[in-house]
Amino acid sequence: GLVGGGALPQVSIRSPKIALALGKEVERISLSLRRRDPAVVGVIQDDHLLLDLRCIYPDEEALLLQAILEECQ
């Protein structure tokens, strides 16, 4: 994703991402994930929910996976 403002607003940082192919459920699942505590925020693109893993620490991976599995049932 793009870094943002400052001296180099168009600079991109490479980071691992996952894409969840959710079809017509993408809006509902995205909203449910955002309402969790902690919130899981992604970007919707072409019926996929894209999650950038740049800010996910290794000890948080299981929590993220659990949230995704619960909301996708």
PDB file as gemmi writes it, atoms N, CA and C in Angstrom:
CRYST1    1.000    1.000    1.000  90.00  90.00  90.00 P 1                      
ATOM      1  N   GLY A   1       0.806  -1.178   0.000  1.00  0.00           N  
ATOM      2  CA  GLY A   1       0.000   0.000   0.000  1.00  0.00           C  
ATOM      3  C   GLY A   1       0.857   1.253   0.000  1.00  0.00           C  
ATOM      4  N   LEU A   2       0.219   2.359  -0.258  1.00  0.00           N  
ATOM      5  CA  LEU A   2       0.926   3.635  -0.261  1.00  0.00           C  
ATOM      6  C   LEU A   2       1.185   4.099   1.158  1.00  0.00           C  
ATOM      7  N   VAL A   3       2.305   4.763   1.351  1.00  0.00           N  
ATOM      8  CA  VAL A   3       2.711   5.233   2.670  1.00  0.00           C  
ATOM      9  C   VAL A   3       1.786   6.329   3.176  1.00  0.00           C  
ATOM     10  N   GLY A   4       1.446   7.294   2.337  1.00  0.00           N  
ATOM     11  CA  GLY A   4       0.581   8.391   2.777  1.00  0.00           C  
ATOM     12  C   GLY A   4       1.193   9.735   2.454  1.00  0.00           C  
ATOM     13  N   GLY A   5       1.169  10.648   3.406  1.00  0.00           N  
ATOM     14  CA  GLY A   5       1.628  12.015   3.174  1.00  0.00           C  
ATOM     15  C   GLY A   5       3.119  12.169   3.351  1.00  0.00           C  
ATOM     16  N   GLY A   6       3.518  13.377   3.726  1.00  0.00           N  
ATOM     17  CA  GLY A   6       4.936  13.653   3.945  1.00  0.00           C  
ATOM     18  C   GLY A   6       5.662  13.933   2.653  1.00  0.00           C  
ATOM     19  N   ALA A   7       6.959  13.688   2.654  1.00  0.00           N  
ATOM     20  CA  ALA A   7       7.799  14.006   1.506  1.00  0.00           C  
ATOM     21  C   ALA A   7       7.597  13.057   0.328  1.00  0.00           C  
ATOM     22  N   LEU A   8       7.150  11.834   0.596  1.00  0.00           N  
ATOM     23  CA  LEU A   8       7.015  10.832  -0.470  1.00  0.00           C  
ATOM     24  C   LEU A   8       5.621  10.175  -0.433  1.00  0.00           C  
ATOM     25  N   PRO A   9       4.564  10.927  -0.716  1.00  0.00           N  
ATOM     26  CA  PRO A   9       3.211  10.376  -0.572  1.00  0.00           C  
ATOM     27  C   PRO A   9       2.883   9.240  -1.528  1.00  0.00           C  
ATOM     28  N   GLN A  10       3.614   9.109  -2.611  1.00  0.00           N  
ATOM     29  CA  GLN A  10       3.315   8.050  -3.574  1.00  0.00           C  
ATOM     30  C   GLN A  10       4.212   6.820  -3.421  1.00  0.00           C  
ATOM     31  N   VAL A  11       5.034   6.784  -2.365  1.00  0.00           N  
ATOM     32  CA  VAL A  11       5.925   5.654  -2.141  1.00  0.00           C  
ATOM     33  C   VAL A  11       5.108   4.461  -1.649  1.00  0.00           C  
ATOM     34  N   SER A  12       5.399   3.318  -2.199  1.00  0.00           N  
ATOM     35  CA  SER A  12       4.697   2.088  -1.845  1.00  0.00           C  
ATOM     36  C   SER A  12       5.596   1.216  -0.976  1.00  0.00           C  
ATOM     37  N   ILE A  13       5.014   0.574   0.019  1.00  0.00           N  
ATOM     38  CA  ILE A  13       5.735  -0.370   0.867  1.00  0.00           C  
ATOM     39  C   ILE A  13       5.224  -1.764   0.529  1.00  0.00           C  
ATOM     40  N   ARG A  14       6.122  -2.651   0.179  1.00  0.00           N  
ATOM     41  CA  ARG A  14       5.731  -4.027  -0.112  1.00  0.00           C  
ATOM     42  C   ARG A  14       5.433  -4.740   1.202  1.00  0.00           C  
ATOM     43  N   SER A  15       4.339  -5.477   1.204  1.00  0.00           N  
ATOM     44  CA  SER A  15       3.991  -6.259   2.385  1.00  0.00           C  
ATOM     45  C   SER A  15       3.114  -7.426   1.951  1.00  0.00           C  
ATOM     46  N   PRO A  16       3.107  -8.490   2.741  1.00  0.00           N  
ATOM     47  CA  PRO A  16       2.276  -9.637   2.388  1.00  0.00           C  
ATOM     48  C   PRO A  16       0.796  -9.308   2.563  1.00  0.00           C  
ATOM     49  N   LYS A  17       0.009  -9.833   1.659  1.00  0.00           N  
ATOM     50  CA  LYS A  17      -1.440  -9.625   1.715  1.00  0.00           C  
ATOM     51  C   LYS A  17      -2.141 -10.953   1.486  1.00  0.00           C  
ATOM     52  N   ILE A  18      -3.353 -11.058   2.006  1.00  0.00           N  
ATOM     53  CA  ILE A  18      -4.189 -12.198   1.672  1.00  0.00           C  
ATOM     54  C   ILE A  18      -5.460 -11.668   1.040  1.00  0.00           C  
ATOM     55  N   ALA A  19      -6.008 -12.442   0.119  1.00  0.00           N  
ATOM     56  CA  ALA A  19      -7.247 -12.070  -0.566  1.00  0.00           C  
ATOM     57  C   ALA A  19      -8.272 -13.156  -0.289  1.00  0.00           C  
ATOM     58  N   LEU A  20      -9.375 -12.761   0.345  1.00  0.00           N  
ATOM     59  CA  LEU A  20     -10.457 -13.697   0.635  1.00  0.00           C  
ATOM     60  C   LEU A  20     -11.506 -13.565  -0.467  1.00  0.00           C  
ATOM     61  N   ALA A  21     -11.713 -14.625  -1.231  1.00  0.00           N  
ATOM     62  CA  ALA A  21     -12.712 -14.622  -2.306  1.00  0.00           C  
ATOM     63  C   ALA A  21     -14.071 -14.886  -1.668  1.00  0.00           C  
ATOM     64  N   LEU A  22     -14.839 -13.833  -1.435  1.00  0.00           N  
ATOM     65  CA  LEU A  22     -16.085 -13.945  -0.676  1.00  0.00           C  
ATOM     66  C   LEU A  22     -17.332 -13.751  -1.520  1.00  0.00           C  
ATOM     67  N   GLY A  23     -17.178 -13.404  -2.773  1.00  0.00           N  
ATOM     68  CA  GLY A  23     -18.336 -13.233  -3.657  1.00  0.00           C  
ATOM     69  C   GLY A  23     -19.309 -12.209  -3.114  1.00  0.00           C  
ATOM     70  N   LYS A  24     -20.587 -12.538  -3.169  1.00  0.00           N  
ATOM     71  CA  LYS A  24     -21.626 -11.585  -2.763  1.00  0.00           C  
ATOM     72  C   LYS A  24     -21.676 -11.355  -1.250  1.00  0.00           C  
ATOM     73  N   GLU A  25     -20.927 -12.116  -0.477  1.00  0.00           N  
ATOM     74  CA  GLU A  25     -20.882 -11.956   0.976  1.00  0.00           C  
ATOM     75  C   GLU A  25     -19.804 -10.978   1.432  1.00  0.00           C  
ATOM     76  N   VAL A  26     -19.030 -10.432   0.504  1.00  0.00           N  
ATOM     77  CA  VAL A  26     -17.868  -9.620   0.862  1.00  0.00           C  
ATOM     78  C   VAL A  26     -18.241  -8.409   1.718  1.00  0.00           C  
ATOM     79  N   GLU A  27     -19.312  -7.712   1.399  1.00  0.00           N  
ATOM     80  CA  GLU A  27     -19.711  -6.523   2.169  1.00  0.00           C  
ATOM     81  C   GLU A  27     -20.097  -6.909   3.601  1.00  0.00           C  
ATOM     82  N   ARG A  28     -20.900  -7.958   3.740  1.00  0.00           N  
ATOM     83  CA  ARG A  28     -21.364  -8.390   5.066  1.00  0.00           C  
ATOM     84  C   ARG A  28     -20.200  -8.840   5.937  1.00  0.00           C  
ATOM     85  N   ILE A  29     -19.321  -9.652   5.375  1.00  0.00           N  
ATOM     86  CA  ILE A  29     -18.193 -10.166   6.160  1.00  0.00           C  
ATOM     87  C   ILE A  29     -17.206  -9.054   6.493  1.00  0.00           C  
ATOM     88  N   SER A  30     -16.977  -8.153   5.559  1.00  0.00           N  
ATOM     89  CA  SER A  30     -16.092  -7.019   5.826  1.00  0.00           C  
ATOM     90  C   SER A  30     -16.622  -6.185   6.991  1.00  0.00           C  
ATOM     91  N   LEU A  31     -17.908  -5.905   6.983  1.00  0.00           N  
ATOM     92  CA  LEU A  31     -18.522  -5.134   8.064  1.00  0.00           C  
ATOM     93  C   LEU A  31     -18.419  -5.873   9.394  1.00  0.00           C  
ATOM     94  N   SER A  32     -18.695  -7.173   9.390  1.00  0.00           N  
ATOM     95  CA  SER A  32     -18.599  -7.964  10.622  1.00  0.00           C  
ATOM     96  C   SER A  32     -17.188  -7.962  11.184  1.00  0.00           C  
ATOM     97  N   LEU A  33     -16.187  -8.078  10.312  1.00  0.00           N  
ATOM     98  CA  LEU A  33     -14.794  -8.061  10.767  1.00  0.00           C  
ATOM     99  C   LEU A  33     -14.414  -6.699  11.340  1.00  0.00           C  
ATOM    100  N   ARG A  34     -14.906  -5.620  10.723  1.00  0.00           N  
ATOM    101  CA  ARG A  34     -14.601  -4.269  11.233  1.00  0.00           C  
ATOM    102  C   ARG A  34     -15.231  -4.031  12.604  1.00  0.00           C  
ATOM    103  N   ARG A  35     -16.324  -4.694  12.897  1.00  0.00           N  
ATOM    104  CA  ARG A  35     -17.026  -4.505  14.179  1.00  0.00           C  
ATOM    105  C   ARG A  35     -16.437  -5.336  15.313  1.00  0.00           C  
ATOM    106  N   ARG A  36     -15.499  -6.197  15.014  1.00  0.00           N  
ATOM    107  CA  ARG A  36     -14.883  -7.035  16.052  1.00  0.00           C  
ATOM    108  C   ARG A  36     -13.939  -6.209  16.921  1.00  0.00           C  
ATOM    109  N   ASP A  37     -13.559  -6.797  18.045  1.00  0.00           N  
ATOM    110  CA  ASP A  37     -12.585  -6.172  18.930  1.00  0.00           C  
ATOM    111  C   ASP A  37     -11.467  -7.176  19.170  1.00  0.00           C  
ATOM    112  N   PRO A  38     -10.318  -6.974  18.576  1.00  0.00           N  
ATOM    113  CA  PRO A  38      -9.906  -5.836  17.763  1.00  0.00           C  
ATOM    114  C   PRO A  38     -10.502  -5.919  16.351  1.00  0.00           C  
ATOM    115  N   ALA A  39     -10.655  -4.752  15.745  1.00  0.00           N  
ATOM    116  CA  ALA A  39     -11.227  -4.667  14.401  1.00  0.00           C  
ATOM    117  C   ALA A  39     -10.251  -5.229  13.369  1.00  0.00           C  
ATOM    118  N   VAL A  40     -10.822  -5.870  12.350  1.00  0.00           N  
ATOM    119  CA  VAL A  40     -10.049  -6.343  11.202  1.00  0.00           C  
ATOM    120  C   VAL A  40     -10.530  -5.522  10.008  1.00  0.00           C  
ATOM    121  N   VAL A  41      -9.645  -4.701   9.467  1.00  0.00           N  
ATOM    122  CA  VAL A  41     -10.021  -3.765   8.400  1.00  0.00           C  
ATOM    123  C   VAL A  41      -9.294  -4.153   7.121  1.00  0.00           C  
ATOM    124  N   GLY A  42     -10.054  -4.306   6.062  1.00  0.00           N  
ATOM    125  CA  GLY A  42      -9.479  -4.647   4.767  1.00  0.00           C  
ATOM    126  C   GLY A  42     -10.021  -3.734   3.683  1.00  0.00           C  
ATOM    127  N   VAL A  43      -9.670  -4.045   2.462  1.00  0.00           N  
ATOM    128  CA  VAL A  43     -10.110  -3.299   1.294  1.00  0.00           C  
ATOM    129  C   VAL A  43     -10.891  -4.253   0.402  1.00  0.00           C  
ATOM    130  N   ILE A  44     -12.067  -3.825  -0.038  1.00  0.00           N  
ATOM    131  CA  ILE A  44     -12.875  -4.644  -0.939  1.00  0.00           C  
ATOM    132  C   ILE A  44     -12.484  -4.322  -2.378  1.00  0.00           C  
ATOM    133  N   GLN A  45     -12.208  -5.383  -3.134  1.00  0.00           N  
ATOM    134  CA  GLN A  45     -11.856  -5.217  -4.541  1.00  0.00           C  
ATOM    135  C   GLN A  45     -12.344  -6.449  -5.303  1.00  0.00           C  
ATOM    136  N   ASP A  46     -13.262  -6.225  -6.238  1.00  0.00           N  
ATOM    137  CA  ASP A  46     -13.759  -7.307  -7.109  1.00  0.00           C  
ATOM    138  C   ASP A  46     -14.230  -8.530  -6.320  1.00  0.00           C  
ATOM    139  N   ASP A  47     -15.126  -8.344  -5.377  1.00  0.00           N  
ATOM    140  CA  ASP A  47     -15.688  -9.432  -4.565  1.00  0.00           C  
ATOM    141  C   ASP A  47     -14.658 -10.164  -3.708  1.00  0.00           C  
ATOM    142  N   HIS A  48     -13.521  -9.521  -3.474  1.00  0.00           N  
ATOM    143  CA  HIS A  48     -12.487 -10.062  -2.590  1.00  0.00           C  
ATOM    144  C   HIS A  48     -12.261  -9.066  -1.452  1.00  0.00           C  
ATOM    145  N   LEU A  49     -11.954  -9.599  -0.287  1.00  0.00           N  
ATOM    146  CA  LEU A  49     -11.524  -8.764   0.826  1.00  0.00           C  
ATOM    147  C   LEU A  49     -10.019  -8.916   0.939  1.00  0.00           C  
ATOM    148  N   LEU A  50      -9.297  -7.820   0.732  1.00  0.00           N  
ATOM    149  CA  LEU A  50      -7.840  -7.827   0.790  1.00  0.00           C  
ATOM    150  C   LEU A  50      -7.385  -7.385   2.171  1.00  0.00           C  
ATOM    151  N   LEU A  51      -6.571  -8.203   2.808  1.00  0.00           N  
ATOM    152  CA  LEU A  51      -6.050  -7.896   4.140  1.00  0.00           C  
ATOM    153  C   LEU A  51      -4.533  -7.753   4.046  1.00  0.00           C  
ATOM    154  N   ASP A  52      -4.039  -6.589   4.440  1.00  0.00           N  
ATOM    155  CA  ASP A  52      -2.607  -6.302   4.438  1.00  0.00           C  
ATOM    156  C   ASP A  52      -2.048  -6.781   5.774  1.00  0.00           C  
ATOM    157  N   LEU A  53      -1.077  -7.660   5.712  1.00  0.00           N  
ATOM    158  CA  LEU A  53      -0.526  -8.264   6.936  1.00  0.00           C  
ATOM    159  C   LEU A  53       0.653  -7.488   7.508  1.00  0.00           C  
ATOM    160  N   ARG A  54       0.918  -6.298   6.974  1.00  0.00           N  
ATOM    161  CA  ARG A  54       2.062  -5.489   7.404  1.00  0.00           C  
ATOM    162  C   ARG A  54       2.042  -5.213   8.907  1.00  0.00           C  
ATOM    163  N   CYS A  55       0.874  -5.024   9.478  1.00  0.00           N  
ATOM    164  CA  CYS A  55       0.778  -4.649  10.896  1.00  0.00           C  
ATOM    165  C   CYS A  55       0.357  -5.813  11.790  1.00  0.00           C  
ATOM    166  N   ILE A  56       0.390  -7.016  11.278  1.00  0.00           N  
ATOM    167  CA  ILE A  56       0.026  -8.191  12.075  1.00  0.00           C  
ATOM    168  C   ILE A  56       1.309  -8.843  12.576  1.00  0.00           C  
ATOM    169  N   TYR A  57       1.442  -8.913  13.894  1.00  0.00           N  
ATOM    170  CA  TYR A  57       2.600  -9.556  14.498  1.00  0.00           C  
ATOM    171  C   TYR A  57       2.381 -11.066  14.528  1.00  0.00           C  
ATOM    172  N   PRO A  58       3.454 -11.848  14.531  1.00  0.00           N  
ATOM    173  CA  PRO A  58       3.309 -13.309  14.529  1.00  0.00           C  
ATOM    174  C   PRO A  58       2.408 -13.826  15.642  1.00  0.00           C  
ATOM    175  N   ASP A  59       2.451 -13.223  16.816  1.00  0.00           N  
ATOM    176  CA  ASP A  59       1.606 -13.704  17.912  1.00  0.00           C  
ATOM    177  C   ASP A  59       0.139 -13.300  17.743  1.00  0.00           C  
ATOM    178  N   GLU A  60      -0.191 -12.514  16.719  1.00  0.00           N  
ATOM    179  CA  GLU A  60      -1.575 -12.121  16.445  1.00  0.00           C  
ATOM    180  C   GLU A  60      -2.195 -12.914  15.296  1.00  0.00           C  
ATOM    181  N   GLU A  61      -1.397 -13.733  14.627  1.00  0.00           N  
ATOM    182  CA  GLU A  61      -1.887 -14.466  13.463  1.00  0.00           C  
ATOM    183  C   GLU A  61      -3.034 -15.405  13.801  1.00  0.00           C  
ATOM    184  N   ALA A  62      -2.941 -16.108  14.924  1.00  0.00           N  
ATOM    185  CA  ALA A  62      -4.011 -17.035  15.313  1.00  0.00           C  
ATOM    186  C   ALA A  62      -5.310 -16.284  15.587  1.00  0.00           C  
ATOM    187  N   LEU A  63      -5.213 -15.114  16.200  1.00  0.00           N  
ATOM    188  CA  LEU A  63      -6.389 -14.291  16.476  1.00  0.00           C  
ATOM    189  C   LEU A  63      -7.044 -13.833  15.175  1.00  0.00           C  
ATOM    190  N   LEU A  64      -6.229 -13.426  14.203  1.00  0.00           N  
ATOM    191  CA  LEU A  64      -6.756 -13.020  12.898  1.00  0.00           C  
ATOM    192  C   LEU A  64      -7.438 -14.196  12.208  1.00  0.00           C  
ATOM    193  N   LEU A  65      -6.795 -15.346  12.200  1.00  0.00           N  
ATOM    194  CA  LEU A  65      -7.371 -16.524  11.573  1.00  0.00           C  
ATOM    195  C   LEU A  65      -8.697 -16.909  12.228  1.00  0.00           C  
ATOM    196  N   GLN A  66      -8.751 -16.848  13.545  1.00  0.00           N  
ATOM    197  CA  GLN A  66      -9.981 -17.176  14.259  1.00  0.00           C  
ATOM    198  C   GLN A  66     -11.101 -16.213  13.865  1.00  0.00           C  
ATOM    199  N   ALA A  67     -10.813 -14.941  13.786  1.00  0.00           N  
ATOM    200  CA  ALA A  67     -11.818 -13.941  13.409  1.00  0.00           C  
ATOM    201  C   ALA A  67     -12.340 -14.221  12.004  1.00  0.00           C  
ATOM    202  N   ILE A  68     -11.443 -14.506  11.076  1.00  0.00           N  
ATOM    203  CA  ILE A  68     -11.852 -14.776   9.689  1.00  0.00           C  
ATOM    204  C   ILE A  68     -12.734 -16.021   9.637  1.00  0.00           C  
ATOM    205  N   LEU A  69     -12.317 -17.083  10.292  1.00  0.00           N  
ATOM    206  CA  LEU A  69     -13.085 -18.322  10.269  1.00  0.00           C  
ATOM    207  C   LEU A  69     -14.465 -18.158  10.889  1.00  0.00           C  
ATOM    208  N   GLU A  70     -14.542 -17.431  12.001  1.00  0.00           N  
ATOM    209  CA  GLU A  70     -15.837 -17.220  12.649  1.00  0.00           C  
ATOM    210  C   GLU A  70     -16.788 -16.413  11.768  1.00  0.00           C  
ATOM    211  N   GLU A  71     -16.281 -15.391  11.105  1.00  0.00           N  
ATOM    212  CA  GLU A  71     -17.151 -14.532  10.297  1.00  0.00           C  
ATOM    213  C   GLU A  71     -17.513 -15.175   8.963  1.00  0.00           C  
ATOM    214  N   CYS A  72     -16.734 -16.142   8.500  1.00  0.00           N  
ATOM    215  CA  CYS A  72     -16.998 -16.768   7.203  1.00  0.00           C  
ATOM    216  C   CYS A  72     -17.847 -18.036   7.317  1.00  0.00           C  
ATOM    217  N   GLN A  73     -18.283 -18.375   8.498  1.00  0.00           N  
ATOM    218  CA  GLN A  73     -19.111 -19.582   8.664  1.00  0.00           C  
ATOM    219  C   GLN A  73     -20.507 -19.368   8.131  1.00  0.00           C  
TER     220      GLN A  73                                                      
END                                                                             
